[in-house]
Amino acid sequence: MRAVALADKTVQEKIAQSFIPLKVMIPYGTKEFPLDWPAMNHWRLAYKLMGGEKCTGLTGCTVVSPDLQTEYANTGSAFVWEMFTSTAYDATKFAAMLDRASQRARQEMAIRQDPKLSDQERESQLARFRREVRSAVVKEGATRPKPKGFTDWHAVELFALSGDLFWNPSKER
């Protein structure tokens, strides 16, 4: 992801203009996902399902609301077998994901600042808006299953080709 989408000039400009980047490192053996923000519930669950403290890798980017309550957009899972389809590895798709997140932030701000709404109407519209956003983000970031015939060994070989392994898996076969 860093070598493709995050290295893209357009993506970098969008991030610099509208976002506050935060890189979350999760050292091997970390028992719980390190962010307990409501907007990160999906990622916390993914971390747990991937083995929690035994998880050997989790990659993705997400955009959350300033109050940490809502996820406006994300790249999806970014598994290695998704490298040709995932938003995480495609600068154009990544830029579009950032645009969707910005649009959703503007929509939420418009609801919050609408002087015609009573407090009750505002809360109701915000709740509905956030439900709609949550549903859209789940669909946009849905994990794609491994392609037929793709094995864990193929994933290891792809990581070796990318330089992300310190040993040569072909010598193990």
CSV table of C-alpha atoms in Angstrom, one decimal:
chain,number,residue,atom,x,y,z
A,1,MET,CA,0.0,0.0,0.0
A,2,ARG,CA,2.8,2.4,0.9
A,3,ALA,CA,4.5,1.8,-2.4
A,4,VAL,CA,1.4,2.4,-4.6
A,5,ALA,CA,-1.6,4.2,-3.2
A,6,LEU,CA,0.1,6.2,-0.4
A,7,ALA,CA,3.0,7.0,-2.6
A,8,ASP,CA,0.8,8.7,-5.2
A,9,LYS,CA,1.1,12.5,-5.4
A,10,THR,CA,-2.7,13.0,-5.7
A,11,VAL,CA,-3.4,10.8,-2.7
A,12,GLN,CA,-0.7,12.6,-0.7
A,13,GLU,CA,-2.2,16.0,-1.6
A,14,LYS,CA,-5.7,14.9,-0.6
A,15,ILE,CA,-4.4,13.6,2.7
A,16,ALA,CA,-2.4,16.8,3.4
A,17,GLN,CA,-5.3,19.0,2.6
A,18,SER,CA,-8.1,17.3,4.5
A,19,PHE,CA,-6.9,14.6,6.9
A,20,ILE,CA,-4.7,14.0,9.9
A,21,PRO,CA,-2.7,10.8,9.3
A,22,LEU,CA,-2.1,8.4,12.1
A,23,LYS,CA,-0.1,5.2,11.7
A,24,VAL,CA,-1.0,2.6,14.2
A,25,MET,CA,1.8,0.0,14.9
A,26,ILE,CA,0.6,-3.2,16.4
A,27,PRO,CA,3.7,-5.2,17.7
A,28,TYR,CA,3.4,-8.9,17.5
A,29,GLY,CA,1.8,-10.3,20.7
A,30,THR,CA,-0.4,-7.3,21.3
A,31,LYS,CA,-3.4,-8.8,23.0
A,32,GLU,CA,-6.1,-6.3,22.0
A,33,PHE,CA,-6.4,-4.0,19.0
A,34,PRO,CA,-4.9,-0.7,20.3
A,35,LEU,CA,-7.7,1.7,19.4
A,36,ASP,CA,-11.0,1.4,21.3
A,37,TRP,CA,-12.7,4.1,19.3
A,38,PRO,CA,-16.3,3.2,18.3
A,39,ALA,CA,-15.4,3.9,14.7
A,40,MET,CA,-12.8,1.1,14.9
A,41,ASN,CA,-15.2,-1.6,16.0
A,42,HIS,CA,-14.8,-3.4,12.6
A,43,TRP,CA,-11.0,-3.3,12.8
A,44,ARG,CA,-11.1,-4.6,16.4
A,45,LEU,CA,-13.2,-7.5,15.3
A,46,ALA,CA,-11.0,-8.2,12.3
A,47,TYR,CA,-7.9,-8.3,14.5
A,48,LYS,CA,-9.6,-10.7,16.9
A,49,LEU,CA,-10.7,-13.0,14.1
A,50,MET,CA,-7.2,-13.0,12.6
A,51,GLY,CA,-5.8,-14.3,15.9
A,52,GLY,CA,-5.4,-11.3,18.1
A,53,GLU,CA,-2.1,-11.6,19.8
A,54,LYS,CA,-1.1,-14.3,17.3
A,55,CYS,CA,-2.0,-12.1,14.3
A,56,THR,CA,1.0,-11.7,12.0
A,57,GLY,CA,-0.3,-8.8,9.9
A,58,LEU,CA,-3.1,-6.4,9.5
A,59,THR,CA,-3.1,-3.8,6.8
A,60,GLY,CA,-5.6,-1.1,5.9
A,61,CYS,CA,-6.4,2.6,6.0
A,62,THR,CA,-9.5,4.1,7.4
A,63,VAL,CA,-11.0,7.6,7.8
A,64,VAL,CA,-12.9,8.3,11.0
A,65,SER,CA,-15.0,11.2,12.2
A,66,PRO,CA,-13.4,13.8,14.5
A,67,ASP,CA,-15.4,12.5,17.4
A,68,LEU,CA,-14.1,9.0,16.7
A,69,GLN,CA,-17.7,7.6,16.5
A,70,THR,CA,-18.0,6.9,12.8
A,71,GLU,CA,-15.9,5.4,10.1
A,72,TYR,CA,-16.4,7.4,6.9
A,73,ALA,CA,-14.5,5.1,4.6
A,74,ASN,CA,-11.8,2.5,4.5
A,75,THR,CA,-9.6,0.5,2.1
A,76,GLY,CA,-11.1,-2.8,3.0
A,77,SER,CA,-9.0,-5.8,4.1
A,78,ALA,CA,-6.0,-5.5,1.7
A,79,PHE,CA,-5.2,-9.2,1.8
A,80,VAL,CA,-2.3,-10.0,-0.5
A,81,TRP,CA,-4.7,-11.9,-2.9
A,82,GLU,CA,-6.6,-8.6,-3.3
A,83,MET,CA,-3.6,-6.7,-4.6
A,84,PHE,CA,-5.2,-6.2,-8.0
A,85,THR,CA,-8.7,-5.4,-6.8
A,86,SER,CA,-8.4,-3.6,-3.4
A,87,THR,CA,-8.6,0.1,-2.9
A,88,ALA,CA,-5.5,-0.2,-0.7
A,89,TYR,CA,-3.3,-1.0,-3.7
A,90,ASP,CA,-4.8,1.3,-6.4
A,91,ALA,CA,-4.1,5.0,-6.2
A,92,THR,CA,-7.2,6.0,-8.2
A,93,LYS,CA,-9.5,3.9,-6.0
A,94,PHE,CA,-7.8,5.2,-2.9
A,95,ALA,CA,-8.3,8.8,-3.9
A,96,ALA,CA,-12.0,8.1,-4.6
A,97,MET,CA,-12.2,6.5,-1.1
A,98,LEU,CA,-10.8,9.7,0.4
A,99,ASP,CA,-13.3,11.8,-1.7
A,100,ARG,CA,-16.2,9.7,-0.3
A,101,ALA,CA,-14.9,10.2,3.2
A,102,SER,CA,-14.7,14.0,2.7
A,103,GLN,CA,-18.2,14.1,1.3
A,104,ARG,CA,-19.5,12.2,4.2
A,105,ALA,CA,-17.8,14.5,6.6
A,106,ARG,CA,-19.3,17.5,4.9
A,107,GLN,CA,-22.8,15.9,5.0
A,108,GLU,CA,-22.4,15.3,8.7
A,109,MET,CA,-21.3,18.8,9.3
A,110,ALA,CA,-24.2,20.2,7.3
A,111,ILE,CA,-26.6,18.2,9.5
A,112,ARG,CA,-24.9,19.5,12.7
A,113,GLN,CA,-25.0,23.1,11.5
A,114,ASP,CA,-28.5,23.2,10.1
A,115,PRO,CA,-30.2,26.0,12.0
A,116,LYS,CA,-33.7,24.8,10.9
A,117,LEU,CA,-33.3,21.5,12.9
A,118,SER,CA,-34.4,21.1,16.5
A,119,ASP,CA,-32.0,19.2,18.8
A,120,GLN,CA,-34.2,16.1,18.5
A,121,GLU,CA,-34.4,16.4,14.7
A,122,ARG,CA,-30.6,16.9,14.5
A,123,GLU,CA,-29.9,13.8,16.6
A,124,SER,CA,-32.4,11.7,14.6
A,125,GLN,CA,-30.9,12.8,11.3
A,126,LEU,CA,-27.4,12.2,12.6
A,127,ALA,CA,-28.3,8.7,13.7
A,128,ARG,CA,-29.9,7.9,10.4
A,129,PHE,CA,-27.0,9.3,8.4
A,130,ARG,CA,-24.4,7.4,10.5
A,131,ARG,CA,-26.4,4.1,10.0
A,132,GLU,CA,-26.4,4.7,6.2
A,133,VAL,CA,-22.7,5.5,6.2
A,134,ARG,CA,-21.9,2.4,8.3
A,135,SER,CA,-23.8,0.3,5.8
A,136,ALA,CA,-22.1,1.8,2.8
A,137,VAL,CA,-18.6,1.4,4.3
A,138,VAL,CA,-19.3,-2.3,5.1
A,139,LYS,CA,-20.2,-2.8,1.4
A,140,GLU,CA,-17.3,-0.8,0.1
A,141,GLY,CA,-14.7,-2.5,2.2
A,142,ALA,CA,-16.0,-6.1,1.9
A,143,THR,CA,-13.4,-8.8,2.0
A,144,ARG,CA,-13.1,-10.8,-1.1
A,145,PRO,CA,-12.4,-14.5,-0.7
A,146,LYS,CA,-9.2,-16.0,-2.0
A,147,PRO,CA,-9.3,-16.9,-5.7
A,148,LYS,CA,-9.8,-20.5,-6.5
A,149,GLY,CA,-6.5,-22.3,-6.2
A,150,PHE,CA,-4.8,-19.6,-4.2
A,151,THR,CA,-3.0,-21.0,-1.2
A,152,ASP,CA,-1.3,-19.6,1.8
A,153,TRP,CA,2.0,-20.7,0.2
A,154,HIS,CA,1.1,-18.4,-2.8
A,155,ALA,CA,0.7,-15.5,-0.3
A,156,VAL,CA,4.2,-16.3,1.1
A,157,GLU,CA,5.6,-16.3,-2.4
A,158,LEU,CA,4.0,-12.9,-3.2
A,159,PHE,CA,5.5,-11.4,0.0
A,160,ALA,CA,8.9,-12.8,-0.9
A,161,LEU,CA,8.6,-11.2,-4.4
A,162,SER,CA,7.7,-7.8,-2.8
A,163,GLY,CA,10.7,-8.0,-0.4
A,164,ASP,CA,8.6,-8.3,2.7
A,165,LEU,CA,10.2,-11.6,3.8
A,166,PHE,CA,13.7,-12.1,5.1
A,167,TRP,CA,14.0,-15.6,3.8
A,168,ASN,CA,13.6,-17.2,0.4
A,169,PRO,CA,10.5,-19.5,0.5
A,170,SER,CA,11.5,-21.2,-2.8
A,171,LYS,CA,14.3,-22.9,-0.9
A,172,GLU,CA,11.8,-24.4,1.5
A,173,ARG,CA,9.8,-26.2,-1.2
